[in-house]
CSV table of C-alpha atoms in Angstrom, one decimal:
chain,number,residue,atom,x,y,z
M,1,UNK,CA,95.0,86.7,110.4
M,2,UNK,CA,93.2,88.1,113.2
M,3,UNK,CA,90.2,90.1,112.8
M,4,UNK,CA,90.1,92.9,115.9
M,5,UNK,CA,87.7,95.6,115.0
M,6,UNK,CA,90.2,97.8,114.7
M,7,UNK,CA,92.7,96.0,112.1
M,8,UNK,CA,90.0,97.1,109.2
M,9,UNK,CA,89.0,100.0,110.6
M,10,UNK,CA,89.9,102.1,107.5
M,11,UNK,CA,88.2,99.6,105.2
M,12,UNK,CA,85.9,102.0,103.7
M,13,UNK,CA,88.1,104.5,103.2
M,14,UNK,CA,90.4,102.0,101.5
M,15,UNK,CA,87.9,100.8,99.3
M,16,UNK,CA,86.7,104.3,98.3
M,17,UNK,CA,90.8,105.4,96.9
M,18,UNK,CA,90.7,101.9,95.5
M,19,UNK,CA,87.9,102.4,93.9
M,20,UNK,CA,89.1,105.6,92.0
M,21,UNK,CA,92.2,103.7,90.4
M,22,UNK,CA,90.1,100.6,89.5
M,23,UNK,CA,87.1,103.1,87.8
M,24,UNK,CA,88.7,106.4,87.2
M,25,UNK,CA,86.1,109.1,88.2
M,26,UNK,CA,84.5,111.1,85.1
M,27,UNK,CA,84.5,115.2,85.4
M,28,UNK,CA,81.8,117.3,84.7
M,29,UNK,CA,81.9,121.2,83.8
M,30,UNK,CA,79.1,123.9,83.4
M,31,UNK,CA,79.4,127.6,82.7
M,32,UNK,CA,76.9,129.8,81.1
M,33,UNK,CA,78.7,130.1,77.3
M,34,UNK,CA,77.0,126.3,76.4
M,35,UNK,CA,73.8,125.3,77.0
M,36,UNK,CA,71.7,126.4,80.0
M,37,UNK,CA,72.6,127.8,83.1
M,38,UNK,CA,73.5,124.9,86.1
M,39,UNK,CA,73.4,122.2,83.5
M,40,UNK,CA,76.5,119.6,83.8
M,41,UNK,CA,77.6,118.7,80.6
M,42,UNK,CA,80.9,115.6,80.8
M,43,UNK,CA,84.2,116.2,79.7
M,44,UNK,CA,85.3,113.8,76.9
M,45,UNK,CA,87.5,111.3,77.9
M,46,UNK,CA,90.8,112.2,77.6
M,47,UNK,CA,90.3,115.4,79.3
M,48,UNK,CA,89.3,113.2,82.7
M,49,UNK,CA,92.3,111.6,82.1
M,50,UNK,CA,94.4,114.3,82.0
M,51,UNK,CA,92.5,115.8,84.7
M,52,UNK,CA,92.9,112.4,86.9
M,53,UNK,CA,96.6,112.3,85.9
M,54,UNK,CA,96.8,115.2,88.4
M,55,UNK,CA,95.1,113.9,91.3
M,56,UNK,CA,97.0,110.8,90.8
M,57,UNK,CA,100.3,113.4,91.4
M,58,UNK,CA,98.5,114.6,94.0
M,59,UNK,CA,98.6,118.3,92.4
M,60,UNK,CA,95.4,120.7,93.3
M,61,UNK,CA,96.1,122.9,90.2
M,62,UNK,CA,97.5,121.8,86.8
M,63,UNK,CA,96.9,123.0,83.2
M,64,UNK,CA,94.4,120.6,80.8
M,65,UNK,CA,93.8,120.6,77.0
M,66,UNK,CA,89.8,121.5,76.1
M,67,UNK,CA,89.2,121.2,72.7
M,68,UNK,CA,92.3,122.5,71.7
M,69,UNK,CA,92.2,125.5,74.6
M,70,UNK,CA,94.5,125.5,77.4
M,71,UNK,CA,92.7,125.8,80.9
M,72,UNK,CA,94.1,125.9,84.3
M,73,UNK,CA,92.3,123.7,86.8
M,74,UNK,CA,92.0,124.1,90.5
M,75,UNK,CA,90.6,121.2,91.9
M,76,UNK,CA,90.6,122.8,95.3
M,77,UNK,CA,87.8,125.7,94.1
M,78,UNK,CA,86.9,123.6,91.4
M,79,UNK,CA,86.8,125.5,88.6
M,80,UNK,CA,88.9,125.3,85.0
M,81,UNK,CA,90.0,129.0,84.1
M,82,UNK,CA,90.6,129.5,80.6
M,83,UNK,CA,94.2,131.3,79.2
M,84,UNK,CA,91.5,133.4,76.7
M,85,UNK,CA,90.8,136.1,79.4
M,86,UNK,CA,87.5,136.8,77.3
M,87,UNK,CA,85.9,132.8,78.1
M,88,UNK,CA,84.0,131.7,80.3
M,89,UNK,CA,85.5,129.8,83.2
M,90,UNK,CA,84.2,126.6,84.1
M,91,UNK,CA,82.9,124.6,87.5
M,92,UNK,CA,84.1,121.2,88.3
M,93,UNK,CA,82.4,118.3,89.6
M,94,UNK,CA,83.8,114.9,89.9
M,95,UNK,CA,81.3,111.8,89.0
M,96,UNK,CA,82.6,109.1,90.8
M,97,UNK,CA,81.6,105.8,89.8
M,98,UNK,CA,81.3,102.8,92.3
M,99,UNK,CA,82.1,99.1,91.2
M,100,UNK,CA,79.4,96.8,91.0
M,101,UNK,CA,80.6,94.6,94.7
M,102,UNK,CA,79.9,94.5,98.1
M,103,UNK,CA,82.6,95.9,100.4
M,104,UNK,CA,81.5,93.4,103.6
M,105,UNK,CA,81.7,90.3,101.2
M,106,UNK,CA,85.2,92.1,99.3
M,107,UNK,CA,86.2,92.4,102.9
M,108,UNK,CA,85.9,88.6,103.7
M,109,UNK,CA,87.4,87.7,100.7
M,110,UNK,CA,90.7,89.4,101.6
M,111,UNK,CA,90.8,88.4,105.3
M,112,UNK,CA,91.2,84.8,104.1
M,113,UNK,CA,94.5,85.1,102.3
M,114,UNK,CA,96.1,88.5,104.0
M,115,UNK,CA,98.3,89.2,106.8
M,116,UNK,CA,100.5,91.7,107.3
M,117,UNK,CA,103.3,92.9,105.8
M,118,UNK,CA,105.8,96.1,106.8
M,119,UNK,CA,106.2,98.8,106.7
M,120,UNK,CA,102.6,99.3,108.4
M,121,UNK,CA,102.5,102.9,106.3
M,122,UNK,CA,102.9,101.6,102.9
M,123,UNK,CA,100.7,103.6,101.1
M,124,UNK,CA,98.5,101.0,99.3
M,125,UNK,CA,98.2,99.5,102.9
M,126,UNK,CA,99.3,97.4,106.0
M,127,UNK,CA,99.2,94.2,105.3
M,128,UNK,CA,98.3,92.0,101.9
M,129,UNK,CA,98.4,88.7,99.9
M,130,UNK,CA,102.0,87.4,99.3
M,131,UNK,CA,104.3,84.3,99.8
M,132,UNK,CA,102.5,80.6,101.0
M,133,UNK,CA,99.3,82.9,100.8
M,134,UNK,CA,99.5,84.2,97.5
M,135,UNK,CA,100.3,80.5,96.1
M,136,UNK,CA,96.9,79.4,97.8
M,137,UNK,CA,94.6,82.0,96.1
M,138,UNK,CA,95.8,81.3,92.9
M,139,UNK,CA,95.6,77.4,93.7
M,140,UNK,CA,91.5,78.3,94.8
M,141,UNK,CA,91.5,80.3,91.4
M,142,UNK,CA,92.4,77.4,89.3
M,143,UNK,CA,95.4,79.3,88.1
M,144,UNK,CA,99.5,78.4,88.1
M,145,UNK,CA,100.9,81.8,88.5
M,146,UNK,CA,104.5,80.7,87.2
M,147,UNK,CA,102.7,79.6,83.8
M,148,UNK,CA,99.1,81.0,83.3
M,149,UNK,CA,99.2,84.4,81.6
M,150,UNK,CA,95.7,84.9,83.9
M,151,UNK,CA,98.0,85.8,87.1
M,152,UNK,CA,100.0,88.7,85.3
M,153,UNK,CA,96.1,90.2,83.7
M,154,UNK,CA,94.6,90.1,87.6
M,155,UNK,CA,98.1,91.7,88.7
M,156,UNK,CA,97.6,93.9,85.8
M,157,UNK,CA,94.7,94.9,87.1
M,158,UNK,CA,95.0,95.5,90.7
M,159,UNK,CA,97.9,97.5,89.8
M,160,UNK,CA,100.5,95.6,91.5
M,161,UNK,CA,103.6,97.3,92.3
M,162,UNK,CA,105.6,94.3,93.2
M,163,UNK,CA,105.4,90.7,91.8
M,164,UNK,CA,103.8,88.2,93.9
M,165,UNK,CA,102.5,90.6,96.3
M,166,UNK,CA,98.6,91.8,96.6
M,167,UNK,CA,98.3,94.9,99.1
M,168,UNK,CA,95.3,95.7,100.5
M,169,UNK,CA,94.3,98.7,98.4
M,170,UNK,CA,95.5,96.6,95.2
M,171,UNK,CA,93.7,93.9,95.8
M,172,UNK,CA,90.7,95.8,96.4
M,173,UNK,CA,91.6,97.9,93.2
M,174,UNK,CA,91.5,94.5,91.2
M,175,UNK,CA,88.4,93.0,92.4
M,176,UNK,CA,86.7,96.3,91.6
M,177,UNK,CA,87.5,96.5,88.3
M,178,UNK,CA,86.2,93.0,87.9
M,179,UNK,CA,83.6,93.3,89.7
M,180,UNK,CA,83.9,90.1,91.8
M,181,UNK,CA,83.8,90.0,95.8
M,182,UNK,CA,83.9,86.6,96.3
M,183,UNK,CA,86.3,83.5,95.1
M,184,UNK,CA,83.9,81.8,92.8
M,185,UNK,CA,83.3,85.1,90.7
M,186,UNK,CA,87.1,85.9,91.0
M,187,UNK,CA,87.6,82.2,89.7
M,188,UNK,CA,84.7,82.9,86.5
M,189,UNK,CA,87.3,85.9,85.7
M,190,UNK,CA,90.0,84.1,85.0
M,191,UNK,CA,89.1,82.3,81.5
M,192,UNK,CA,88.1,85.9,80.1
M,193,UNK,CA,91.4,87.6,81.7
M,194,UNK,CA,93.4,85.4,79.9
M,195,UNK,CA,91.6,85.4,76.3
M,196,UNK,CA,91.6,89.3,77.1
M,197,UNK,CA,95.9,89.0,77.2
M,198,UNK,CA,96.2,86.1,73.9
M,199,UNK,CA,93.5,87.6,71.7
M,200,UNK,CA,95.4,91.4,71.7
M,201,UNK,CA,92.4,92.9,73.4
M,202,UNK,CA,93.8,94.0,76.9
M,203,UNK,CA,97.9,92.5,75.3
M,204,UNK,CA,99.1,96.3,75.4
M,205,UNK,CA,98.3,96.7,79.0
M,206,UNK,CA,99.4,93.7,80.4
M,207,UNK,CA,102.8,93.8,78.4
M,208,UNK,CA,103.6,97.1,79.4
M,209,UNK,CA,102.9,96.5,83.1
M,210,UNK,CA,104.7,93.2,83.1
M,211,UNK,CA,108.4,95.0,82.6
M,212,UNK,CA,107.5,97.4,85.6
M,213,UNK,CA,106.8,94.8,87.9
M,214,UNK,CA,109.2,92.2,87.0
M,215,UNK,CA,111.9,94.8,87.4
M,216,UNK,CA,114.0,94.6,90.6
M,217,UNK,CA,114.4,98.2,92.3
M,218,UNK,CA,116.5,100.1,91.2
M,219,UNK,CA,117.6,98.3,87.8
M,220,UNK,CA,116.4,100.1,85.2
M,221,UNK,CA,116.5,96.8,82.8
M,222,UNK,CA,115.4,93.2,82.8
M,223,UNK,CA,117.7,90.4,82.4
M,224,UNK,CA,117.5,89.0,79.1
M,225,UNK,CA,116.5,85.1,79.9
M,226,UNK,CA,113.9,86.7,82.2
M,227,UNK,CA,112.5,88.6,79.2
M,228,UNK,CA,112.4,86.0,77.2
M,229,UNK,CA,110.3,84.0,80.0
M,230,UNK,CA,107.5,86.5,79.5
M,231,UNK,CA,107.5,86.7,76.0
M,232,UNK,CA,106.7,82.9,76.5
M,233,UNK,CA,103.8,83.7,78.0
M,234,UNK,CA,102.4,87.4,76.7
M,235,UNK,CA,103.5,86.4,73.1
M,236,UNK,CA,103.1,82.3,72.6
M,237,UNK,CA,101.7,82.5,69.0
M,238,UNK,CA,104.7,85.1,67.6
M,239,UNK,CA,106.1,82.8,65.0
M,240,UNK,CA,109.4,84.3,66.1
M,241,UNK,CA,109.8,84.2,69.6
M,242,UNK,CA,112.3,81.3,69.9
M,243,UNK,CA,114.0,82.8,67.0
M,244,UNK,CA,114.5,86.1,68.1
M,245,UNK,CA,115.3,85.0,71.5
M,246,UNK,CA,118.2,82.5,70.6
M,247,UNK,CA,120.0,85.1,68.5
M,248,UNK,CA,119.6,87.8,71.4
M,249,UNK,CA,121.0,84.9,73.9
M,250,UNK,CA,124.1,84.8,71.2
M,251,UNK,CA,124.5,87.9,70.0
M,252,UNK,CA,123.3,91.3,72.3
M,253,UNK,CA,125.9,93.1,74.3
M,254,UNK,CA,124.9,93.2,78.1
M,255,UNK,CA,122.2,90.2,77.6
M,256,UNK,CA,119.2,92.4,79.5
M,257,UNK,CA,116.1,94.2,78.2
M,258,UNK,CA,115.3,98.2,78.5
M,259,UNK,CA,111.7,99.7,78.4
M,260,UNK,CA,112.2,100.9,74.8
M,261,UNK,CA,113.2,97.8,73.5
M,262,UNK,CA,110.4,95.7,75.6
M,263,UNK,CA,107.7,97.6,73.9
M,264,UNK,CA,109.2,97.5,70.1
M,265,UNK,CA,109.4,94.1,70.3
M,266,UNK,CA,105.6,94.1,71.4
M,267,UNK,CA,105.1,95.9,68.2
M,268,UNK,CA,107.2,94.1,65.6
M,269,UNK,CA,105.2,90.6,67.0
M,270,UNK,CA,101.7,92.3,66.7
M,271,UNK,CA,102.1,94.5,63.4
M,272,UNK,CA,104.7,93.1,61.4
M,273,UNK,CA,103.8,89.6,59.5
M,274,UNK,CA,106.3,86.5,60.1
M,275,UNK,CA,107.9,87.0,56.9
M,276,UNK,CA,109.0,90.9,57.8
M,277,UNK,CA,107.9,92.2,54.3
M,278,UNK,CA,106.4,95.3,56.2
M,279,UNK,CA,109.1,95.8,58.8
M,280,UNK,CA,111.2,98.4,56.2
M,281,UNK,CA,108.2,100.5,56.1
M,282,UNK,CA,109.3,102.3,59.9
M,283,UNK,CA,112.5,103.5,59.8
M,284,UNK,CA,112.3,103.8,63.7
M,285,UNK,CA,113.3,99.8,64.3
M,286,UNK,CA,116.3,100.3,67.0
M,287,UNK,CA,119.5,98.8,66.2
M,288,UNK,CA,118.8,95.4,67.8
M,289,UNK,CA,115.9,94.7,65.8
M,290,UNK,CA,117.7,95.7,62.2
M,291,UNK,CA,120.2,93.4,63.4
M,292,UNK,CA,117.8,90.4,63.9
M,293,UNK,CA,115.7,90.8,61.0
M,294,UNK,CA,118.9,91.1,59.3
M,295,UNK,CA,120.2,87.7,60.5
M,296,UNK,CA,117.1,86.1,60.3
M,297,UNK,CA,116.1,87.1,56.4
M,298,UNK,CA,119.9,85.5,55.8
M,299,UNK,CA,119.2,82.6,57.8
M,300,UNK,CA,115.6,81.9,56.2
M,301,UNK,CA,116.5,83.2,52.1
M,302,UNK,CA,114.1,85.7,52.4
């Protein structure tokens, strides 16, 4: 693609919001009711969460849980002010935290494989990595994306919002939570992405991401042979895929996926044995899967 000054021109800024979704900022708090005055103490983690949950919505004031007291933050003054009208109320300050890459080299990296793609106000930017481009950074990267369970972990983790597509901002977003700017680190990644996805450790992430971005817009469900495509490769060593997916090709109405299903099946192939002696235990199984295990303790005398 061309490189005119002006085509990056908002790089920085780009790799600053990019930066925030790859390495969510931690929050800080100080008041005079713990410890000394103008001492920053950090938040625990799942109040920055909750706290980056509303800057993600884009809301300057929102109410947050602190151990076990609700508080109403303004991130515009930057203070949290406690329900108890007796507390203390709090200041905010944000503790950013930058990736571990160089934003000239990151740069040079995308400018290989991007060009642009409309509309030029998508919000995660103007152009990105898709079509006969996309193919050839996964070809550099060692990695088939039609069969390689690496390709949905680094979409996982730029955050992709539509299959086969790397915007800008995404791409960035990926490459700084790896911590890569350059093909031969991004290449290294790969072996670890995908033992990350088939030891369990990052599974949950990647599986719940995968039905959002497979999905076409607006369908609210995934076809069920397109399902069963991904199971092949998020869940290869669940002794009853091939099982579960012949009697769903024969026997479910409608022959497509929702949300709710997608992740029960995640957790009857992670936390129930192959011989189901422990799926009775939760009585919140949804029909489908009573059905199956049903079938399948008839089918194999158990």
């Amino acid at each position: 693609m061309s490189t005119k000054a002006g085509e990056f021109a908002t790089w920085d800024l780009d790799c600053e919001q990019a930066f925030e979704v790859a390495l969510p900022p931690r929050w800080e708090f100080r008041d005079r009711a713990f410890g000394s005055p103008g001492i920053w103490r950090p938040f625990n983690e799942a109040v920055s969460a909750e706290i980056n949950a509303l800057v993600r919505r884009g809301q300057r004031r929102g109410n947050v849980s602190i151990n076990g007291a609700e508080f109403a933050v303004d991130l515009q003054d930057m203070v949290a002010m406690p329900t108890d009208q007796y507390a203390v109320p709090r200041g905010l300050r944000k503790n950013a935290r930058q990736p571990n890459v160089n934003k000239k080299a990151l740069r040079q990296l995308y400018q290989k494989y991007a060009e642009e793609l409309p509309p030029a106000d998508h919000p995660a930017g103007p152009d990105g990595i898709a079509g006969d481009k996309f193919l050839e950074l996964f070809k550099d990267l060692g990695v088939n994306p039609g069969t390689d369970v690496a390709a949905l972990a680094l979409s996982s983790a730029c955050t992709a919002a539509e299959m086969g597509v790397f915007r800008r901002r995404e791409f960035i977003c990926g490459c700084a939570a790896l911590e890569v700017d350059n093909i031969a680190d991004l290449r290294g990644k790969m072996p670890e992405l995908r033992d990350n996805v088939l030891s369990g450790r990052s599974l949950p992430e990647v599986y719940a991401y995968t039905f959002g971005v497979a999905l076409e817009p607006p369908c609210k469900l995934l076809p069920l042979e397109e399902a069963a495509q991904y199971w092949a490769l998020l869940l290869p060593n669940w002794p009853l895929r091939e099982d579960f997916c012949e009697w769903a090709m024969r026997h479910m109405k409608g022959k497509a996926i929702n949300r709710d299903l997608w992740m029960m099946i995640l957790k009857l192939a992670t936390e129930v044995p192959a011989d189901l002696s422990t799926f009775n235990e939760n009585p919140a199984w949804p029909v489908v899967l009573d059905d199956f295990v049903e079938y399948y303790k008839v089918q194999k005398g158990l």
